[in-house]
């Protein structure tokens, strides 16, 4: 079923085109911001935003997948509701219409009659996008469509997208903030087991042409199913940014002491001080704060860091599923942070991987799909075990279960 993955890559690129188009015109962009309703707000941010770009991207992904694979559109889930209220107080349900003209008409209602903006967006929405990758073209895998569910985060790091900073400098190839931290995340999972099987991360804003001010992006994908593991060839991101990757681990190092300060981690700017202090003892100066859960996971995929660690409960299934699938294909994964701290390594139990099919009992709103125990994304299970043992040693006992 690499046909589904191939189509997801195409719709992710169409989504990236929409995200770029919405940023081209500042006056238009100001129209697109609508505050999220109380039940939809991510509690990490006091003010969170829903943008037309967000909703458009989600609906384009749903509709395109439904058109190509009937029945699949109903199994695509995400953060955004597709209802808008315009200045006239009209409630409009945003959807992709069969023709460009009908989409223009619908978008005009959302945009209070702004015909030019509506035409520009509708054109991008209805444009065909081709995507080829020799690695993917060389393999054909059959995955039953009826076992698949899809988590979508149409524009992860909405705040950075709205802010639109284009001149942030990277630190060892990692951007602390800015448009580079914006990602489009599409994760496919097995609805019976919750295991992620396919993932696409599209980074719409990688490099900007200083003459035209237009942006180019980059796309990453992975597939892990029934012993088949394939993923996109990695662009030389570390060399492009003029530095070597931060990871300096070797599989042959025998002494744990030798590992100290050889790990590298990307973290949230809001990470708890107690976790940051423990990380500093394990990683030294190789700790990189960055925006966006999708982008931080991508830093692990790219090999810029060894782990992405987040101790809080404000990431969600749509934030993690795509990267988790790619990391599985690479031999890594994404685990529950708190369960890792409480687990007995001698018990020889498997690592507590995140799953994507079950709601959190007793939770409401978006919290039903929160990664309640936090998360750690990693490329190597062996390295993760060593990292965890060092981190636990450097955390006060009281903190392992908080």
Protein backbone atom coordinates (compact mmCIF):
# COMPACT_ATOMS: atom_id res chain seq x y z
CA UNK A 1 0.00 0.00 0.00
CA UNK A 2 2.81 2.35 -0.83
CA UNK A 3 0.12 3.97 -3.06
CA UNK A 4 -1.39 5.50 0.11
CA UNK A 5 2.01 6.77 1.23
CA UNK A 6 2.70 8.15 -2.24
CA UNK A 7 -0.61 10.04 -2.15
CA UNK A 8 0.09 11.32 1.38
CA UNK A 9 3.38 12.75 0.11
CA UNK A 10 1.53 14.54 -2.71
CA UNK A 11 -1.11 16.00 -0.38
CA UNK A 12 1.57 17.06 2.11
CA UNK A 13 3.26 19.00 -0.70
CA UNK A 14 -0.06 20.55 -1.71
CA UNK A 15 -0.54 21.44 1.99
CA UNK A 16 2.92 23.04 2.05
CA UNK A 17 1.98 25.10 -1.01
CA UNK A 18 -1.14 26.35 0.82
CA UNK A 19 0.92 27.22 3.91
CA UNK A 20 3.42 29.15 1.76
CA UNK A 21 0.65 30.89 -0.22
CA UNK A 22 -1.04 32.08 2.97
CA UNK A 23 2.19 33.68 4.14
CA UNK A 24 2.94 35.50 0.88
CA UNK A 25 0.51 38.35 1.50
CA UNK A 26 0.66 39.92 4.97
CA UNK A 27 -2.72 41.65 4.68
CA UNK A 28 -4.34 38.35 3.71
CA UNK A 29 -2.61 36.55 6.54
CA UNK A 30 -4.07 38.93 9.12
CA UNK A 31 -7.54 37.94 7.92
CA UNK A 32 -6.84 34.26 8.45
CA UNK A 33 -6.36 34.25 12.20
CA UNK A 34 -9.28 33.24 14.35
CA UNK A 35 -8.95 32.45 18.03
CA UNK A 36 -9.67 28.87 18.98
CA UNK A 37 -12.76 28.09 21.04
CA UNK A 38 -12.29 27.11 24.68
CA UNK A 39 -12.64 23.33 24.19
CA UNK A 40 -10.08 23.30 21.39
CA UNK A 41 -7.36 25.33 23.09
CA UNK A 42 -4.02 23.78 23.89
CA UNK A 43 -3.56 24.72 27.55
CA UNK A 44 0.18 25.29 27.08
CA UNK A 45 -0.58 28.60 25.33
CA UNK A 46 -2.73 31.30 26.88
CA UNK A 47 -3.71 32.40 23.37
CA UNK A 48 -3.82 29.72 20.69
CA UNK A 49 -4.88 30.31 17.11
CA UNK A 50 -6.81 28.60 14.42
CA UNK A 51 -5.93 29.77 10.96
CA UNK A 52 -7.70 29.30 7.71
CA UNK A 53 -4.49 27.73 6.42
CA UNK A 54 -4.74 25.10 9.21
CA UNK A 55 -8.29 24.18 8.35
CA UNK A 56 -7.76 24.34 4.59
CA UNK A 57 -4.79 22.01 4.81
CA UNK A 58 -6.69 19.51 6.95
CA UNK A 59 -9.71 19.51 4.62
CA UNK A 60 -7.51 19.20 1.49
CA UNK A 61 -5.78 16.15 3.00
CA UNK A 62 -9.13 14.57 3.94
CA UNK A 63 -10.81 15.23 0.61
CA UNK A 64 -7.85 14.18 -1.56
CA UNK A 65 -7.41 10.92 0.35
CA UNK A 66 -11.17 10.20 0.22
CA UNK A 67 -11.22 10.79 -3.53
CA UNK A 68 -8.34 8.35 -4.15
CA UNK A 69 -9.18 5.84 -1.39
CA UNK A 70 -12.94 5.86 -0.66
CA UNK A 71 -13.70 5.43 3.04
CA UNK A 72 -10.29 6.65 4.22
CA UNK A 73 -11.35 10.31 4.60
CA UNK A 74 -13.63 9.34 7.49
CA UNK A 75 -10.65 7.87 9.33
CA UNK A 76 -8.54 11.04 9.21
CA UNK A 77 -8.45 12.84 12.54
CA UNK A 78 -6.87 16.10 13.58
CA UNK A 79 -6.85 19.07 15.87
CA UNK A 80 -8.88 21.50 13.79
CA UNK A 81 -12.64 21.88 13.47
CA UNK A 82 -13.69 23.12 10.04
CA UNK A 83 -16.20 25.75 11.21
CA UNK A 84 -15.58 29.46 10.79
CA UNK A 85 -17.56 32.56 11.75
CA UNK A 86 -17.10 35.60 9.51
CA UNK A 87 -17.57 39.28 10.35
CA UNK A 88 -21.28 39.04 9.53
CA UNK A 89 -21.70 36.34 12.16
CA UNK A 90 -22.34 33.66 9.53
CA UNK A 91 -21.22 30.16 10.51
CA UNK A 92 -19.47 28.51 7.57
CA UNK A 93 -18.33 24.90 7.31
CA UNK A 94 -15.16 24.87 5.27
CA UNK A 95 -14.75 22.03 2.79
CA UNK A 96 -13.05 21.40 -0.51
CA UNK A 97 -15.62 21.91 -3.30
CA UNK A 98 -15.61 19.89 -6.55
CA UNK A 99 -14.59 22.90 -8.66
CA UNK A 100 -12.21 25.81 -8.19
CA UNK A 101 -15.06 28.29 -8.78
CA UNK A 102 -17.19 26.77 -5.99
CA UNK A 103 -14.21 26.84 -3.61
CA UNK A 104 -13.68 30.54 -4.45
CA UNK A 105 -17.32 31.21 -3.56
CA UNK A 106 -17.05 29.39 -0.22
CA UNK A 107 -13.73 31.02 0.70
CA UNK A 108 -15.19 34.44 -0.16
CA UNK A 109 -17.78 33.90 2.57
CA UNK A 110 -15.08 33.07 5.13
CA UNK A 111 -12.96 36.02 3.97
CA UNK A 112 -15.80 38.54 4.06
CA UNK A 113 -15.95 38.91 0.29
CA UNK A 114 -12.19 39.20 -0.35
CA UNK A 115 -12.36 37.79 -3.90
CA UNK A 116 -8.66 38.18 -4.79
CA UNK A 117 -7.51 36.31 -1.70
CA UNK A 118 -10.14 33.60 -2.25
CA UNK A 119 -9.10 33.10 -5.87
CA UNK A 120 -5.41 32.85 -4.95
CA UNK A 121 -6.11 30.23 -2.27
CA UNK A 122 -8.56 28.22 -4.39
CA UNK A 123 -6.00 28.02 -7.19
CA UNK A 124 -3.42 26.44 -4.87
CA UNK A 125 -6.02 24.12 -3.33
CA UNK A 126 -7.05 22.73 -6.73
CA UNK A 127 -3.55 22.53 -8.22
CA UNK A 128 -2.24 19.04 -8.95
CA UNK A 129 1.03 18.17 -7.24
CA UNK A 130 3.39 15.41 -8.34
CA UNK A 131 5.83 13.76 -5.94
CA UNK A 132 8.41 11.16 -6.85
CA UNK A 133 10.92 9.34 -4.69
CA UNK A 134 13.00 6.48 -6.17
CA UNK A 135 13.21 4.71 -2.78
CA UNK A 136 9.43 4.58 -2.49
CA UNK A 137 8.93 3.75 -6.17
CA UNK A 138 11.16 0.69 -5.81
CA UNK A 139 8.88 -1.06 -3.31
CA UNK A 140 5.26 -2.20 -3.27
CA UNK A 141 3.69 -3.08 0.08
CA UNK A 142 0.13 -4.18 0.67
CA UNK A 143 -1.41 -2.89 3.90
CA UNK A 144 -5.16 -3.48 4.32
CA UNK A 145 -6.85 -0.06 4.11
CA UNK A 146 -9.49 -1.00 6.69
CA UNK A 147 -6.92 -1.24 9.51
CA UNK A 148 -5.57 2.27 8.94
CA UNK A 149 -6.30 5.48 10.83
CA UNK A 150 -4.59 8.82 10.16
CA UNK A 151 -3.60 11.64 12.53
CA UNK A 152 -3.02 15.03 10.90
CA UNK A 153 -1.52 18.21 12.32
CA UNK A 154 -2.08 20.54 9.36
CA UNK A 155 0.29 23.25 10.58
CA UNK A 156 2.31 22.38 13.67
CA UNK A 157 3.82 25.35 15.51
CA UNK A 158 0.98 27.69 14.52
CA UNK A 159 2.46 30.46 16.67
CA UNK A 160 5.73 30.44 14.70
CA UNK A 161 3.72 30.32 11.47
CA UNK A 162 1.69 33.39 12.44
CA UNK A 163 4.75 35.24 13.77
CA UNK A 164 6.56 34.46 10.52
CA UNK A 165 10.18 35.17 11.54
CA UNK A 166 12.46 34.44 8.58
CA UNK A 167 15.81 35.66 9.94
CA UNK A 168 16.39 33.34 12.95
CA UNK A 169 19.90 31.86 13.03
CA UNK A 170 20.34 28.16 13.68
CA UNK A 171 22.40 26.72 16.53
CA UNK A 172 24.33 23.66 15.28
CA UNK A 173 21.73 23.31 12.53
CA UNK A 174 18.77 23.55 14.95
CA UNK A 175 16.43 26.54 14.78
CA UNK A 176 15.17 27.71 18.20
CA UNK A 177 12.20 29.45 16.56
CA UNK A 178 11.06 30.89 13.23
CA UNK A 179 9.32 29.57 10.13
CA UNK A 180 11.77 26.64 9.89
CA UNK A 181 10.01 25.18 12.97
CA UNK A 182 6.70 24.88 11.10
CA UNK A 183 5.80 21.36 9.96
CA UNK A 184 2.89 19.50 8.36
CA UNK A 185 2.46 16.15 10.08
CA UNK A 186 0.61 13.11 8.71
CA UNK A 187 0.86 9.89 10.72
CA UNK A 188 -0.81 6.58 9.79
CA UNK A 189 -1.46 3.96 12.48
CA UNK A 190 -2.99 0.51 12.86
CA UNK A 191 -6.44 1.04 14.42
CA UNK A 192 -6.31 -2.40 16.07
CA UNK A 193 -2.93 -2.08 17.79
CA UNK A 194 -2.29 1.69 17.77
CA UNK A 195 1.16 1.10 16.26
CA UNK A 196 2.32 3.80 13.78
CA UNK A 197 3.05 2.37 10.32
CA UNK A 198 3.59 5.37 7.99
CA UNK A 199 4.64 8.95 8.56
CA UNK A 200 5.15 12.12 6.53
CA UNK A 201 6.75 15.32 7.84
CA UNK A 202 6.71 18.22 5.40
CA UNK A 203 8.79 21.27 6.34
CA UNK A 204 7.43 24.06 4.08
CA UNK A 205 9.94 26.75 5.07
CA UNK A 206 13.50 25.45 4.83
CA UNK A 207 15.29 28.06 2.71
CA UNK A 208 14.23 31.43 1.30
CA UNK A 209 15.28 32.95 -2.01
CA UNK A 210 16.44 36.43 -1.02
CA UNK A 211 15.53 37.85 -4.45
CA UNK A 212 11.99 36.51 -4.82
CA UNK A 213 11.44 35.97 -1.04
CA UNK A 214 9.84 32.64 -1.94
CA UNK A 215 10.43 29.62 0.26
CA UNK A 216 11.46 26.06 -0.58
CA UNK A 217 10.64 23.10 1.63
CA UNK A 218 11.69 19.53 2.34
CA UNK A 219 9.74 16.32 2.89
CA UNK A 220 10.59 13.28 5.05
CA UNK A 221 8.75 9.96 5.18
CA UNK A 222 8.98 6.48 6.63
CA UNK A 223 7.14 3.16 6.51
CA UNK A 224 7.39 0.36 9.07
CA UNK A 225 5.10 -2.64 8.58
CA UNK A 226 5.47 -6.40 9.07
CA UNK A 227 9.27 -6.34 9.02
CA UNK A 228 9.59 -3.89 6.11
CA UNK A 229 11.30 -0.64 7.12
CA UNK A 230 12.04 2.06 4.55
CA UNK A 231 12.46 5.80 4.83
CA UNK A 232 13.41 8.80 2.73
CA UNK A 233 17.04 9.52 2.05
CA UNK A 234 18.16 12.31 4.36
CA UNK A 235 19.26 15.63 2.85
CA UNK A 236 22.66 16.80 4.20
CA UNK A 237 21.03 19.19 6.70
CA UNK A 238 23.99 19.21 9.08
CA UNK A 239 26.49 19.97 6.32
CA UNK A 240 24.18 22.55 4.80
CA UNK A 241 24.27 24.40 8.10
CA UNK A 242 28.04 24.23 8.31
CA UNK A 243 28.39 21.84 11.24
CA UNK A 244 28.61 18.15 11.97
CA UNK A 245 25.63 16.40 13.58
CA UNK A 246 25.58 16.71 17.37
CA UNK A 247 25.44 12.98 18.01
CA UNK A 248 28.88 11.60 18.90
CA UNK A 249 27.82 8.27 20.38
CA UNK A 250 29.54 5.06 19.46
CA UNK A 251 28.00 1.63 19.89
CA UNK A 252 31.26 0.21 21.32
CA UNK A 253 31.69 2.48 24.34
CA UNK A 254 31.61 0.24 27.37
CA UNK A 255 31.77 2.61 30.33
CA UNK A 256 28.73 4.74 31.19
CA UNK A 257 31.06 7.44 32.47
CA UNK A 258 32.45 7.78 28.97
CA UNK A 259 28.94 8.53 27.71
CA UNK A 260 28.55 11.61 29.92
CA UNK A 261 28.18 14.78 27.85
CA UNK A 262 28.16 12.77 24.63
CA UNK A 263 24.38 12.81 24.35
CA UNK A 264 22.49 15.65 22.72
CA UNK A 265 18.85 16.61 23.27
CA UNK A 266 16.31 19.01 21.85
CA UNK A 267 13.76 20.29 24.37
CA UNK A 268 10.75 22.56 24.67
CA UNK A 269 11.36 26.15 25.73
CA UNK A 270 8.83 25.45 28.53
CA UNK A 271 10.54 22.30 29.88
CA UNK A 272 10.63 22.00 33.70
CA UNK A 273 13.76 23.31 35.42
CA UNK A 274 14.33 20.01 37.26
CA UNK A 275 14.45 18.14 33.94
CA UNK A 276 16.73 20.75 32.37
CA UNK A 277 19.12 20.50 35.33
CA UNK A 278 19.31 16.70 35.02
CA UNK A 279 19.79 16.97 31.26
CA UNK A 280 22.62 19.45 31.75
CA UNK A 281 24.47 16.83 33.81
CA UNK A 282 23.93 14.20 31.10
CA UNK A 283 24.36 16.32 27.96
CA UNK A 284 26.53 19.25 29.05
CA UNK A 285 26.02 22.07 26.57
CA UNK A 286 24.40 19.82 23.98
CA UNK A 287 20.84 20.88 24.88
CA UNK A 288 18.89 22.78 22.24
CA UNK A 289 15.57 24.52 22.97
CA UNK A 290 13.31 24.70 19.91
CA UNK A 291 9.70 25.45 18.97
CA UNK A 292 7.21 22.93 17.63
CA UNK A 293 6.79 19.27 18.65
CA UNK A 294 6.93 18.22 14.99
CA UNK A 295 10.12 20.16 14.37
CA UNK A 296 11.83 18.83 17.51
CA UNK A 297 10.96 15.27 16.43
CA UNK A 298 12.32 16.09 12.97
CA UNK A 299 15.65 17.09 14.55
CA UNK A 300 15.92 13.50 15.82
CA UNK A 301 14.95 12.10 12.40
CA UNK A 302 17.63 14.29 10.80
CA UNK A 303 20.29 13.07 13.24
CA UNK A 304 20.93 16.57 14.58
CA UNK A 305 20.31 15.29 18.13
CA UNK A 306 20.03 11.92 19.85
CA UNK A 307 16.75 12.52 21.68
CA UNK A 308 13.78 14.85 21.93
CA UNK A 309 12.50 14.83 25.49
CA UNK A 310 9.32 16.43 26.82
CA UNK A 311 8.07 15.75 30.34
CA UNK A 312 4.67 17.46 30.17
CA UNK A 313 1.27 16.41 28.80
CA UNK A 314 0.73 19.11 26.15
CA UNK A 315 1.66 17.16 23.02
CA UNK A 316 -1.00 15.10 21.28
CA UNK A 317 -1.36 12.07 19.01
CA UNK A 318 -1.38 14.32 15.92
CA UNK A 319 1.93 15.85 17.09
CA UNK A 320 3.81 12.57 17.46
CA UNK A 321 2.37 9.90 15.13
CA UNK A 322 4.17 10.95 11.92
CA UNK A 323 7.65 11.20 13.45
CA UNK A 324 7.08 8.03 15.46
CA UNK A 325 6.42 6.06 12.25
CA UNK A 326 9.54 7.46 10.57
CA UNK A 327 11.70 6.76 13.62
CA UNK A 328 10.35 3.18 13.80
CA UNK A 329 11.42 2.70 10.19
CA UNK A 330 14.90 3.96 11.17
CA UNK A 331 15.19 1.59 14.14
CA UNK A 332 14.11 4.09 16.80
CA UNK A 333 10.79 5.07 18.32
CA UNK A 334 8.85 7.30 20.67
CA UNK A 335 8.18 6.30 24.26
CA UNK A 336 6.19 7.48 27.28
CA UNK A 337 8.60 9.57 29.38
CA UNK A 338 7.03 8.89 32.80
CA UNK A 339 6.64 5.16 32.17
CA UNK A 340 10.33 5.01 31.22
CA UNK A 341 11.31 6.63 34.52
CA UNK A 342 9.19 4.20 36.53
CA UNK A 343 10.20 1.06 34.67
CA UNK A 344 12.61 -1.58 35.96
CA UNK A 345 15.32 -2.12 33.29
CA UNK A 346 16.11 -5.55 34.81
CA UNK A 347 12.55 -6.76 34.14
CA UNK A 348 13.39 -7.04 30.43
CA UNK A 349 10.09 -5.47 29.42
CA UNK A 350 9.93 -3.64 26.11
CA UNK A 351 10.14 0.12 25.98
CA UNK A 352 6.72 1.78 26.56
CA UNK A 353 6.02 2.94 23.00
CA UNK A 354 3.28 5.51 22.42
CA UNK A 355 0.11 4.15 20.78
CA UNK A 356 -2.49 6.05 18.77
CA UNK A 357 -5.86 4.28 18.92
CA UNK A 358 -7.04 4.77 22.50
CA UNK A 359 -8.43 7.86 24.24
CA UNK A 360 -7.29 8.89 27.72
CA UNK A 361 -10.04 7.72 30.08
CA UNK A 362 -11.86 10.48 31.93
CA UNK A 363 -10.37 13.26 29.79
CA UNK A 364 -12.35 15.75 27.69
CA UNK A 365 -11.69 17.98 24.67
CA UNK A 366 -8.23 17.69 23.17
CA UNK A 367 -6.89 16.13 26.38
CA UNK A 368 -8.53 12.84 25.30
CA UNK A 369 -5.65 12.50 22.82
CA UNK A 370 -2.80 13.99 24.88
CA UNK A 371 0.47 12.11 25.38
CA UNK A 372 -0.22 12.14 29.11
CA UNK A 373 3.15 10.82 30.27
CA UNK A 374 5.27 13.09 28.09
CA UNK A 375 7.56 11.57 25.48
CA UNK A 376 11.07 10.75 24.36
CA UNK A 377 11.84 10.41 20.64
CA UNK A 378 15.02 8.50 19.75
CA UNK A 379 16.88 6.86 16.86
CA UNK A 380 18.58 4.00 18.71
CA UNK A 381 17.08 1.81 21.45
CA UNK A 382 20.52 0.91 22.80
CA UNK A 383 21.46 4.58 23.13
CA UNK A 384 18.11 5.36 24.74
CA UNK A 385 18.66 2.72 27.45
CA UNK A 386 22.03 4.27 28.35
CA UNK A 387 20.59 7.79 28.21
CA UNK A 388 17.69 6.82 30.51
CA UNK A 389 19.95 5.21 33.10
CA UNK A 390 22.07 8.38 33.21
CA UNK A 391 19.03 10.67 33.34
CA UNK A 392 17.42 8.69 36.18
CA UNK A 393 20.70 8.82 38.15
CA UNK A 394 20.66 12.60 37.80
CA UNK A 395 17.01 13.11 38.73
CA UNK A 396 16.04 13.32 42.39
CA UNK A 397 13.96 10.21 43.36
CA UNK A 398 10.90 12.36 44.06
CA UNK A 399 10.87 13.62 40.49
CA UNK A 400 10.61 10.29 38.74
CA UNK A 401 6.88 9.99 39.39
CA UNK A 402 5.71 13.60 39.27
